[in-house]
Amino acid sequence: MSWGDDRNGQGPMKSSPQAQIQPCRYKTGKTLGAGSYSVVKECVHIDTGRYYAAKVINKRLMAGREHMVRNEIAVLKRVSMGHRNILTLVDYFETMNNLYLVTDLALGGELFDRICRKGSYYESDAADLMRATLSAVAYLHDHGIVHRDLKPENLLFRTPEDNADLLIADFGLSRIMDEEQFHVLTTTCGTPGYMAPEIFMKTGHGKPVDIWAIGVISYFLLCGYTPFDRDSNLEEMQAILAADFSFEPIEHWRGVSETARSFIRRCLTVDPSKRMTAQEALSHPWISGDARQTDTDLLPVVKKNFNARRTLHAAIDTIRAINQLRAGQGAAMMDGALSKDPTPAAKVPMPQEEEVNAEEAVMDSRGNARGQTEEMIREQERRIRETQVGLWGRTGGGT
Ligand code: ADP
Ligand code: MG
C-alpha cells in the first residue's frame, strides 16, 4: 500500500509519484487551530499557489500512539473524496520530527463559533446542520467506519459563505471496522460529554456511538449546553449511563419543538440496539423536514448559556493545567482532552512553533526514508533540526 496506488491525479499529490525524497512543496503560514496533539496551520503549495490546511503532529507528543495518525490517514484516504461533507486529504508526508496531513482548507471556522457570529438562529438551522452531519455519518457507516469523536469542534465550514458545506474533520479516533471479526471495539476514546454509555460499560461500541454523539450535539445546538454536563467527570459518566438528561430549565427550551426533543431522545437511548441508525435518523421528521419546527430565534439563549459555561470550563481547565505544570507533567497535559467545552478559548494552548522554513526540509512524500545514503540522512537530520529548533518550545527528539 503506497501513496501512489490510489491517487487519481488531483492536486499536488500527482507530483512525481516515483520520487521518494523530495523538497517539501509547501510553505506553512498562520495557525488555524490546535487539538490535543496537533497544530493545524494554513499552508500554500509552492508550485500551484493553492492554499490548504496542514495538520502538524509532533512525533514526540505522539509517542506510542502513531497508530492514531496512521489510522487517520488510512480513513481519510478511503473516504475523503467520496462525500461533500467530509474533509478531503490532499497529501501526506513526514519529516524527522513531525507528521503532516495536508487537507482542504476549511475557511468557515468551527461550527459553534460560526453560530455565535450569526445574527439569528432557528431550529431549522440546527436541523440543517445535523442533516449534513448525519449524511456524512451515514456515508461513513456504509463504508464500515465509525468516527467515534463527533463533537462541535470537529465540524468545520468549508467557506465563510452562509450556505457553506459543513465538513467532518479530525478522523484521529475513527476506526475502520473489520466487519467479519471485530464488531466490538473496546478502547476508551472520545471526549466524555459526547461519549455513549456503552463506551463506559466497555461492552463494545460500534456505529451507534456516533448517533449518540449526534444526539448530544443536537441538544447542544438547541440550548448552548450539553445534556450530561455535571460538576465532575464521575457524575457526568453516571448521568450518561442512565441517559439522565432533561430539557430543562424550561425557559431555555421553550422555543424548541417536540419533534426536536423526540429526535434527541431517539439518539440518546442507552441501549445501542434500540437507538436510531444513521439512516433512521435521516428520515426522522426533525431531519427530513416533515414536521413543524418552531420559528423562535434561539440565538440569545444559546449564546448566553454557551458563554456562561465557556467561562466556567476555561477557568477549570486553567486551574488543572497549572496544577499539572506544577506537578511537572507539562507533556502529559497535552495528551488528553482537558476540556468538555467545545470552544477554542477553553483549550489549553499549544506552545507556538517557530516558523518552519518548509522549503528547507527534505522529506519523503511517502513518509519514510527509503533510498537515502547514511550521509544524506545525517544531512537531512541536521537541516531539519536547524529549521525546527524551538518547535513546541523544544528541539524535539532526533537522537
Ligand atoms: P486534533 O485531532 O488534534 O483534535 P483537529 O483535526 O480537530 O485536530 O484540528 C484542530 C483544530 O484545527 C480544529 O478544531 C479546527 O479549529 C482547526 N482545523 C483543523 N483542520 C482544519 C482545516 N482543514 N481547515 C481549517 N481549520 C482546521
Ligand atoms: Mg479535534
Tab-separated table of C-alpha atoms and ligand atoms in Angstrom:
chain	number	residue	atom	x	y	z
A	1	MET	CA	0.000	0.000	0.000
A	2	SER	CA	1.757	3.105	-1.089
A	3	TRP	CA	0.601	6.589	-1.741
A	4	GLY	CA	0.895	6.284	-5.481
A	5	ASP	CA	-1.579	3.445	-5.783
A	6	ASP	CA	-4.828	5.198	-5.301
A	7	ARG	CA	-4.114	8.681	-6.461
A	8	ASN	CA	-6.498	9.949	-9.014
A	9	GLY	CA	-4.386	12.695	-10.389
A	10	GLN	CA	-5.784	15.566	-8.402
A	11	GLY	CA	-3.767	18.388	-6.970
A	12	PRO	CA	-0.231	18.231	-5.700
A	13	MET	CA	-0.369	14.522	-4.888
A	14	LYS	CA	0.261	13.995	-8.551
A	15	SER	CA	3.768	15.402	-8.373
A	16	SER	CA	6.428	12.779	-9.074
A	17	PRO	CA	4.960	9.658	-7.529
A	18	GLN	CA	8.183	7.806	-8.188
A	19	ALA	CA	10.358	10.274	-6.272
A	20	GLN	CA	10.982	9.029	-2.786
A	21	ILE	CA	12.712	12.035	-1.337
A	22	GLN	CA	11.865	15.499	-2.362
A	23	PRO	CA	11.995	19.002	-1.058
A	24	CYS	CA	8.797	19.967	0.675
A	25	ARG	CA	6.423	21.650	-1.732
A	26	TYR	CA	4.502	23.543	0.918
A	27	LYS	CA	5.096	26.682	2.940
A	28	THR	CA	3.277	26.913	6.230
A	29	GLY	CA	1.561	30.065	7.426
A	30	LYS	CA	-0.656	31.100	10.285
A	31	THR	CA	-2.047	28.727	12.875
A	32	LEU	CA	-5.688	27.792	12.315
A	33	GLY	CA	-6.340	25.733	15.377
A	34	ALA	CA	-4.955	23.308	17.883
A	35	GLY	CA	-6.189	19.951	19.021
A	36	SER	CA	-4.976	17.760	21.820
A	37	TYR	CA	-1.968	16.509	19.902
A	38	SER	CA	-1.625	18.656	16.837
A	39	VAL	CA	-1.404	22.161	15.484
A	40	VAL	CA	-3.202	22.975	12.269
A	41	LYS	CA	-1.593	25.577	10.020
A	42	GLU	CA	-2.522	27.249	6.817
A	43	CYS	CA	-0.162	26.255	4.031
A	44	VAL	CA	0.391	27.049	0.397
A	45	HIS	CA	1.608	24.708	-2.309
A	46	ILE	CA	4.697	26.336	-3.767
A	47	ASP	CA	4.070	25.288	-7.376
A	48	THR	CA	0.341	25.827	-7.642
A	49	GLY	CA	-0.136	28.658	-5.158
A	50	ARG	CA	-3.161	26.798	-3.781
A	51	TYR	CA	-3.971	27.053	-0.116
A	52	TYR	CA	-4.507	24.057	2.152
A	53	ALA	CA	-4.503	23.197	5.820
A	54	ALA	CA	-1.614	21.196	7.254
A	55	LYS	CA	-2.155	19.253	10.433
A	56	VAL	CA	1.271	19.140	12.035
A	57	ILE	CA	1.697	16.364	14.531
A	58	ASN	CA	4.813	16.247	16.630
A	59	LYS	CA	6.058	12.663	16.701
A	60	ARG	CA	7.337	13.009	20.224
A	61	LEU	CA	3.912	14.035	21.508
A	62	MET	CA	2.504	11.064	19.667
A	63	ALA	CA	4.941	8.636	21.266
A	64	GLY	CA	3.344	5.219	21.264
A	65	ARG	CA	0.227	6.423	19.511
A	66	GLU	CA	1.473	6.787	15.969
A	67	HIS	CA	-1.261	4.327	15.082
A	68	MET	CA	-3.798	7.108	15.664
A	69	VAL	CA	-2.234	9.187	12.927
A	70	ARG	CA	-1.757	6.273	10.566
A	71	ASN	CA	-5.375	5.450	11.212
A	72	GLU	CA	-6.473	8.980	10.435
A	73	ILE	CA	-4.538	8.841	7.178
A	74	ALA	CA	-5.986	5.463	6.269
A	75	VAL	CA	-9.532	6.593	6.973
A	76	LEU	CA	-9.188	9.884	5.131
A	77	LYS	CA	-7.620	8.131	2.147
A	78	ARG	CA	-10.588	5.828	1.991
A	79	VAL	CA	-13.405	8.303	2.334
A	80	SER	CA	-12.214	11.824	1.793
A	81	MET	CA	-13.124	12.150	-1.868
A	82	GLY	CA	-16.461	10.430	-1.545
A	83	HIS	CA	-18.694	12.866	0.320
A	84	ARG	CA	-19.090	16.629	0.208
A	85	ASN	CA	-19.333	16.849	3.999
A	86	ILE	CA	-16.044	15.084	4.662
A	87	LEU	CA	-12.707	16.890	4.703
A	88	THR	CA	-10.502	15.929	1.740
A	89	LEU	CA	-6.987	14.664	2.326
A	90	VAL	CA	-4.689	16.148	-0.307
A	91	ASP	CA	-1.228	14.981	0.698
A	92	TYR	CA	0.718	13.373	3.482
A	93	PHE	CA	4.369	13.363	4.420
A	94	GLU	CA	6.683	13.404	7.357
A	95	THR	CA	9.896	14.951	8.500
A	96	MET	CA	12.070	13.611	11.242
A	97	ASN	CA	10.070	15.315	13.994
A	98	ASN	CA	6.649	15.868	12.501
A	99	LEU	CA	3.874	14.262	10.530
A	100	TYR	CA	1.950	16.449	8.103
A	101	LEU	CA	-1.556	15.836	6.871
A	102	VAL	CA	-2.447	18.273	4.113
A	103	THR	CA	-6.187	18.710	3.727
A	104	ASP	CA	-8.601	21.127	2.155
A	105	LEU	CA	-8.709	24.429	3.932
A	106	ALA	CA	-11.906	24.998	5.832
A	107	LEU	CA	-12.194	28.764	5.859
A	108	GLY	CA	-15.560	28.991	7.546
A	109	GLY	CA	-14.393	28.113	11.036
A	110	GLU	CA	-15.759	25.777	13.663
A	111	LEU	CA	-19.449	25.024	13.942
A	112	PHE	CA	-20.240	26.805	17.131
A	113	ASP	CA	-18.104	29.902	16.574
A	114	ARG	CA	-19.996	30.420	13.367
A	115	ILE	CA	-23.406	30.073	15.006
A	116	CYS	CA	-22.402	32.602	17.645
A	117	ARG	CA	-21.473	35.119	14.965
A	118	LYS	CA	-24.827	34.835	13.252
A	119	GLY	CA	-27.494	37.481	13.650
A	120	SER	CA	-30.233	34.960	14.314
A	121	TYR	CA	-30.529	31.212	14.512
A	122	TYR	CA	-33.556	28.936	14.266
A	123	GLU	CA	-34.381	25.331	14.959
A	124	SER	CA	-34.403	24.725	11.204
A	125	ASP	CA	-30.765	25.910	11.049
A	126	ALA	CA	-29.784	23.365	13.681
A	127	ALA	CA	-31.692	20.660	11.796
A	128	ASP	CA	-29.946	21.594	8.524
A	129	LEU	CA	-26.550	21.288	10.215
A	130	MET	CA	-27.408	17.930	11.717
A	131	ARG	CA	-28.761	16.702	8.367
A	132	ALA	CA	-25.418	17.460	6.698
A	133	THR	CA	-23.516	15.808	9.540
A	134	LEU	CA	-25.768	12.772	9.517
A	135	SER	CA	-25.492	12.327	5.792
A	136	ALA	CA	-21.692	12.167	6.139
A	137	VAL	CA	-22.022	9.837	9.128
A	138	ALA	CA	-24.354	7.555	7.154
A	139	TYR	CA	-21.760	7.504	4.370
A	140	LEU	CA	-19.007	6.584	6.846
A	141	HIS	CA	-21.153	3.872	8.401
A	142	ASP	CA	-21.970	2.450	4.982
A	143	HIS	CA	-18.211	2.150	4.471
A	144	GLY	CA	-17.715	0.371	7.763
A	145	ILE	CA	-16.193	3.408	9.506
A	146	VAL	CA	-17.148	4.692	12.943
A	147	HIS	CA	-15.970	8.249	13.598
A	148	ARG	CA	-16.034	7.981	17.414
A	149	ASP	CA	-15.112	11.604	18.103
A	150	LEU	CA	-18.003	13.648	16.770
A	151	LYS	CA	-18.250	16.978	18.577
A	152	PRO	CA	-18.715	20.590	17.522
A	153	GLU	CA	-15.025	21.481	17.226
A	154	ASN	CA	-14.504	18.654	14.766
A	155	LEU	CA	-17.179	20.103	12.483
A	156	LEU	CA	-15.881	22.879	10.238
A	157	PHE	CA	-17.387	25.037	7.498
A	158	ARG	CA	-15.761	24.939	4.090
A	159	THR	CA	-16.172	28.667	3.386
A	160	PRO	CA	-17.400	31.750	5.241
A	161	GLU	CA	-20.477	31.933	2.986
A	162	ASP	CA	-23.898	31.416	4.518
A	163	ASN	CA	-24.638	28.275	2.531
A	164	ALA	CA	-21.196	26.713	3.070
A	165	ASP	CA	-20.870	22.942	3.447
A	166	LEU	CA	-20.260	21.617	6.915
A	167	LEU	CA	-17.318	19.218	6.988
A	168	ILE	CA	-16.493	16.382	9.327
A	169	ALA	CA	-12.809	16.739	10.213
A	170	ASP	CA	-10.424	15.021	12.610
A	171	PHE	CA	-10.511	11.306	11.953
A	172	GLY	CA	-7.913	10.605	14.621
A	173	LEU	CA	-10.161	8.327	16.606
A	174	SER	CA	-12.005	6.745	13.738
A	175	ARG	CA	-11.862	3.047	13.339
A	176	ILE	CA	-12.379	1.120	10.193
A	177	MET	CA	-14.325	-1.842	11.384
A	178	ASP	CA	-13.417	-5.250	10.228
A	179	GLU	CA	-16.950	-6.390	9.651
A	180	GLU	CA	-16.015	-10.038	9.959
A	181	GLN	CA	-14.264	-10.265	13.260
A	182	PHE	CA	-14.224	-7.003	15.123
A	183	HIS	CA	-17.663	-5.732	15.955
A	184	VAL	CA	-16.594	-4.962	19.453
A	185	LEU	CA	-14.251	-2.088	19.959
A	186	THR	CA	-13.160	-1.558	23.494
A	187	THR	CA	-10.576	1.183	23.649
A	188	THR	CA	-11.675	4.152	25.639
A	189	CYS	CA	-11.802	7.213	23.485
A	190	GLY	CA	-13.568	10.456	22.806
A	191	THR	CA	-14.497	13.439	24.905
A	192	PRO	CA	-16.568	12.485	27.983
A	193	GLY	CA	-19.523	14.731	27.263
A	194	TYR	CA	-20.141	13.189	23.858
A	195	MET	CA	-19.364	9.584	24.772
A	196	ALA	CA	-22.047	6.893	24.638
A	197	PRO	CA	-22.868	4.678	27.645
A	198	GLU	CA	-21.547	1.519	26.017
A	199	ILE	CA	-18.093	3.112	25.861
A	200	PHE	CA	-18.008	3.341	29.668
A	201	MET	CA	-19.595	-0.077	30.029
A	202	LYS	CA	-16.836	-1.490	27.841
A	203	THR	CA	-19.443	-3.599	26.113
A	204	GLY	CA	-18.082	-2.543	22.770
A	205	HIS	CA	-19.002	0.398	20.662
A	206	GLY	CA	-19.757	0.443	17.012
A	207	LYS	CA	-21.735	2.750	14.776
A	208	PRO	CA	-24.336	3.659	17.433
A	209	VAL	CA	-21.743	5.738	19.351
A	210	ASP	CA	-21.808	8.269	16.514
A	211	ILE	CA	-25.593	8.562	16.737
A	212	TRP	CA	-25.336	9.160	20.467
A	213	ALA	CA	-22.861	11.957	19.745
A	214	ILE	CA	-25.276	13.372	17.149
A	215	GLY	CA	-27.895	13.484	19.917
A	216	VAL	CA	-25.546	15.345	22.256
A	217	ILE	CA	-24.543	17.797	19.531
A	218	SER	CA	-28.202	18.409	18.596
A	219	TYR	CA	-29.091	19.076	22.221
A	220	PHE	CA	-26.136	21.428	22.491
A	221	LEU	CA	-27.052	23.265	19.272
A	222	LEU	CA	-30.536	23.952	20.617
A	223	CYS	CA	-29.657	25.298	24.074
A	224	GLY	CA	-25.924	26.051	24.306
A	225	TYR	CA	-25.012	23.407	26.905
A	226	THR	CA	-24.565	19.644	26.789
A	227	PRO	CA	-27.134	17.247	28.290
A	228	PHE	CA	-24.859	15.498	30.780
A	229	ASP	CA	-22.840	18.470	31.954
A	230	ARG	CA	-22.176	17.846	35.642
A	231	ASP	CA	-19.720	19.079	38.242
A	232	SER	CA	-17.402	16.123	37.933
A	233	ASN	CA	-16.498	13.545	35.300
A	234	LEU	CA	-17.820	10.802	37.552
A	235	GLU	CA	-21.240	12.408	37.843
A	236	GLU	CA	-21.217	13.078	34.134
A	237	MET	CA	-20.459	9.437	33.440
A	238	GLN	CA	-23.235	8.290	35.775
A	239	ALA	CA	-25.672	10.609	34.020
A	240	ILE	CA	-24.620	9.230	30.633
A	241	LEU	CA	-25.010	5.617	31.770
A	242	ALA	CA	-28.605	6.317	32.792
A	243	ALA	CA	-29.297	8.728	29.914
A	244	ASP	CA	-30.210	11.101	32.720
A	245	PHE	CA	-30.983	14.273	30.820
A	246	SER	CA	-33.949	16.588	30.551
A	247	PHE	CA	-35.000	19.581	28.533
A	248	GLU	CA	-34.536	21.927	31.449
A	249	PRO	CA	-34.554	24.575	32.717
A	250	ILE	CA	-37.759	25.006	30.750
A	251	GLU	CA	-37.124	28.665	29.999
A	252	HIS	CA	-34.188	27.555	27.825
A	253	TRP	CA	-36.280	25.021	25.941
A	254	ARG	CA	-39.482	26.953	25.327
A	255	GLY	CA	-38.512	27.682	21.734
A	256	VAL	CA	-37.777	24.049	20.854
A	257	SER	CA	-40.344	21.759	19.228
A	258	GLU	CA	-41.482	18.346	20.432
A	259	THR	CA	-40.117	16.873	17.184
A	260	ALA	CA	-36.618	18.074	18.035
A	261	ARG	CA	-36.917	16.610	21.530
A	262	SER	CA	-38.099	13.305	20.145
A	263	PHE	CA	-35.119	13.244	17.778
A	264	ILE	CA	-32.743	13.795	20.697
A	265	ARG	CA	-34.441	11.086	22.787
A	266	ARG	CA	-34.123	8.616	19.929
A	267	CYS	CA	-30.381	9.364	19.726
A	268	LEU	CA	-29.772	9.387	23.487
A	269	THR	CA	-31.164	5.902	24.027
A	270	VAL	CA	-28.968	3.852	26.359
A	271	ASP	CA	-29.401	0.545	24.555
A	272	PRO	CA	-27.404	0.885	21.324
A	273	SER	CA	-29.595	-1.667	19.588
A	274	LYS	CA	-32.682	0.478	20.251
A	275	ARG	CA	-31.004	3.727	19.199
A	276	MET	CA	-31.735	5.065	15.706
A	277	THR	CA	-29.330	4.157	12.941
A	278	ALA	CA	-27.903	6.913	10.742
A	279	GLN	CA	-30.460	6.066	8.052
A	280	GLU	CA	-33.319	6.127	10.548
A	281	ALA	CA	-32.075	9.430	11.920
A	282	LEU	CA	-32.015	10.882	8.405
A	283	SER	CA	-35.660	10.014	7.966
A	284	HIS	CA	-36.721	11.282	11.394
A	285	PRO	CA	-39.226	14.132	10.823
A	286	TRP	CA	-36.965	16.676	12.533
A	287	ILE	CA	-34.240	15.992	9.955
A	288	SER	CA	-36.353	15.155	6.924
A	289	GLY	CA	-38.247	18.389	7.444
A	290	ASP	CA	-41.672	16.756	7.535
A	291	ALA	CA	-42.599	18.191	10.896
A	292	ARG	CA	-43.256	21.666	12.173
A	293	GLN	CA	-40.344	23.389	13.803
A	294	THR	CA	-40.629	26.467	15.951
A	295	ASP	CA	-39.816	29.860	14.482
A	296	THR	CA	-38.221	31.166	17.663
A	297	ASP	CA	-34.817	32.810	17.347
A	298	LEU	CA	-32.725	30.561	19.592
A	299	LEU	CA	-29.569	32.620	19.392
A	300	PRO	CA	-29.969	34.771	22.529
A	301	VAL	CA	-30.500	31.755	24.815
A	302	VAL	CA	-27.899	29.563	23.124
A	303	LYS	CA	-25.252	32.274	23.198
A	304	LYS	CA	-25.899	33.230	26.794
A	305	ASN	CA	-25.726	29.633	28.039
A	306	PHE	CA	-22.717	28.870	25.928
A	307	ASN	CA	-20.718	31.865	27.113
A	308	ALA	CA	-21.568	31.188	30.760
A	309	ARG	CA	-20.209	27.653	30.524
A	310	ARG	CA	-17.243	28.584	28.417
A	311	THR	CA	-16.047	30.939	31.125
A	312	LEU	CA	-16.535	28.283	33.783
A	313	HIS	CA	-14.769	25.496	31.874
A	314	ALA	CA	-11.937	27.762	30.805
A	315	ALA	CA	-11.323	28.569	34.459
A	316	ILE	CA	-11.414	24.877	35.426
A	317	ASP	CA	-9.029	23.969	32.615
A	318	THR	CA	-6.629	26.729	33.564
A	319	ILE	CA	-6.512	25.529	37.139
A	320	ARG	CA	-5.983	21.923	36.062
A	321	ALA	CA	-3.250	22.947	33.659
A	322	ILE	CA	-1.460	24.974	36.303
A	323	ASN	CA	-1.663	22.089	38.751
A	324	GLN	CA	-0.293	19.688	36.184
A	325	LEU	CA	2.515	22.009	35.261
A	326	ARG	CA	3.338	22.336	38.943
A	327	ALA	CA	3.384	18.571	39.192
A	328	GLY	CA	5.869	18.586	36.308
A	329	GLN	CA	3.508	16.986	33.841
A	330	GLY	CA	3.724	19.556	31.113
A	331	ALA	CA	3.885	16.991	28.379
A	332	ALA	CA	1.151	14.811	29.838
A	333	MET	CA	-1.100	17.813	29.877
A	334	MET	CA	-1.148	17.844	26.097
A	335	ASP	CA	-2.137	14.215	25.932
A	336	GLY	CA	-5.743	14.228	26.956
A	337	ALA	CA	-8.637	16.449	26.163
A	338	LEU	CA	-8.961	18.507	29.293
A	339	SER	CA	-11.958	20.390	28.229
A	340	LYS	CA	-15.514	19.308	27.766
A	341	ASP	CA	-16.207	22.685	26.364
A	342	PRO	CA	-16.166	22.921	22.614
A	343	THR	CA	-14.557	26.303	22.312
A	344	PRO	CA	-11.068	27.259	21.289
A	345	ALA	CA	-10.958	29.653	24.216
A	346	ALA	CA	-11.193	26.808	26.658
A	347	LYS	CA	-8.445	24.745	25.114
A	348	VAL	CA	-5.052	24.719	26.693
A	349	PRO	CA	-2.967	26.483	24.096
A	350	MET	CA	-0.128	24.634	22.446
A	351	PRO	CA	3.264	26.248	22.688
A	352	GLN	CA	3.745	28.159	19.487
A	353	GLU	CA	6.022	26.720	16.905
A	354	GLU	CA	8.749	28.831	15.410
A	355	GLU	CA	8.202	29.395	11.738
A	356	VAL	CA	9.498	26.409	9.892
A	357	ASN	CA	11.027	27.090	6.544
A	358	ALA	CA	9.346	24.239	4.812
A	359	GLU	CA	11.451	24.603	1.698
A	360	GLU	CA	14.487	23.721	3.741
A	361	ALA	CA	13.167	20.415	4.921
A	362	VAL	CA	13.952	17.435	2.757
A	363	MET	CA	11.367	14.760	3.023
A	364	ASP	CA	9.882	11.670	1.610
A	365	SER	CA	6.426	12.197	0.244
A	366	ARG	CA	5.538	8.643	1.176
A	367	GLY	CA	6.532	9.152	4.728
A	368	ASN	CA	9.785	7.260	5.132
A	369	ALA	CA	13.428	7.483	4.393
A	370	ARG	CA	13.976	4.818	1.799
A	371	GLY	CA	16.733	5.309	-0.731
A	372	GLN	CA	18.878	7.667	1.284
A	373	THR	CA	22.543	7.211	1.979
A	374	GLU	CA	23.744	7.485	5.588
A	375	GLU	CA	25.271	10.824	4.701
A	376	MET	CA	22.049	12.131	3.171
A	377	ILE	CA	20.106	11.090	6.250
A	378	ARG	CA	22.577	12.821	8.564
A	379	GLU	CA	22.491	15.950	6.475
A	380	GLN	CA	18.697	15.834	6.363
A	381	GLU	CA	18.524	15.417	10.115
A	382	ARG	CA	20.880	18.314	10.611
A	383	ARG	CA	18.867	20.603	8.353
A	384	ILE	CA	15.571	19.626	9.864
A	385	ARG	CA	16.943	20.153	13.350
A	386	GLU	CA	18.211	23.510	12.289
A	387	THR	CA	14.915	24.636	10.839
A	388	GLN	CA	12.816	23.207	13.589
A	389	VAL	CA	14.712	24.250	16.675
A	390	GLY	CA	12.241	25.702	19.062
A	391	LEU	CA	9.325	23.695	17.777
A	392	TRP	CA	6.910	23.170	20.655
A	393	GLY	CA	9.411	25.120	22.716
A	394	ARG	CA	11.966	22.317	22.485
A	395	THR	CA	14.189	20.741	19.846
A	396	GLY	CA	12.288	17.502	19.914
A	397	GLY	CA	13.828	14.043	19.862
A	398	GLY	CA	16.074	13.341	16.952
A	399	THR	CA	18.787	11.302	18.523
B	1	ADP	P1	-6.985	17.156	16.757
B	1	ADP	O1	-7.018	15.785	16.193
B	1	ADP	O2	-5.670	17.450	17.408
B	1	ADP	O3	-8.197	17.499	17.594
B	1	ADP	P2	-8.189	18.590	14.553
B	1	ADP	O4	-8.097	17.885	13.252
B	1	ADP	O5	-9.521	18.511	15.244
B	1	ADP	O6	-7.012	18.137	15.499
B	1	ADP	O7	-7.805	20.117	14.333
B	1	ADP	C1	-7.717	21.009	15.423
B	1	ADP	C2	-8.387	22.336	15.069
B	1	ADP	O8	-7.725	22.948	13.961
B	1	ADP	C3	-9.838	22.186	14.647
B	1	ADP	O9	-10.701	22.173	15.757
B	1	ADP	C4	-10.012	23.413	13.746
B	1	ADP	O10	-10.255	24.578	14.503
B	1	ADP	C5	-8.660	23.574	13.086
B	1	ADP	N1	-8.627	22.876	11.798
B	1	ADP	C6	-8.433	21.551	11.589
B	1	ADP	N2	-8.476	21.232	10.296
B	1	ADP	C7	-8.706	22.372	9.631
B	1	ADP	C8	-8.883	22.718	8.229
B	1	ADP	N3	-8.816	21.786	7.274
B	1	ADP	N4	-9.103	24.000	7.918
B	1	ADP	C9	-9.177	24.946	8.887
B	1	ADP	N5	-9.039	24.710	10.204
B	1	ADP	C10	-8.808	23.447	10.584
B	2	MG	MG	-10.222	17.757	17.035
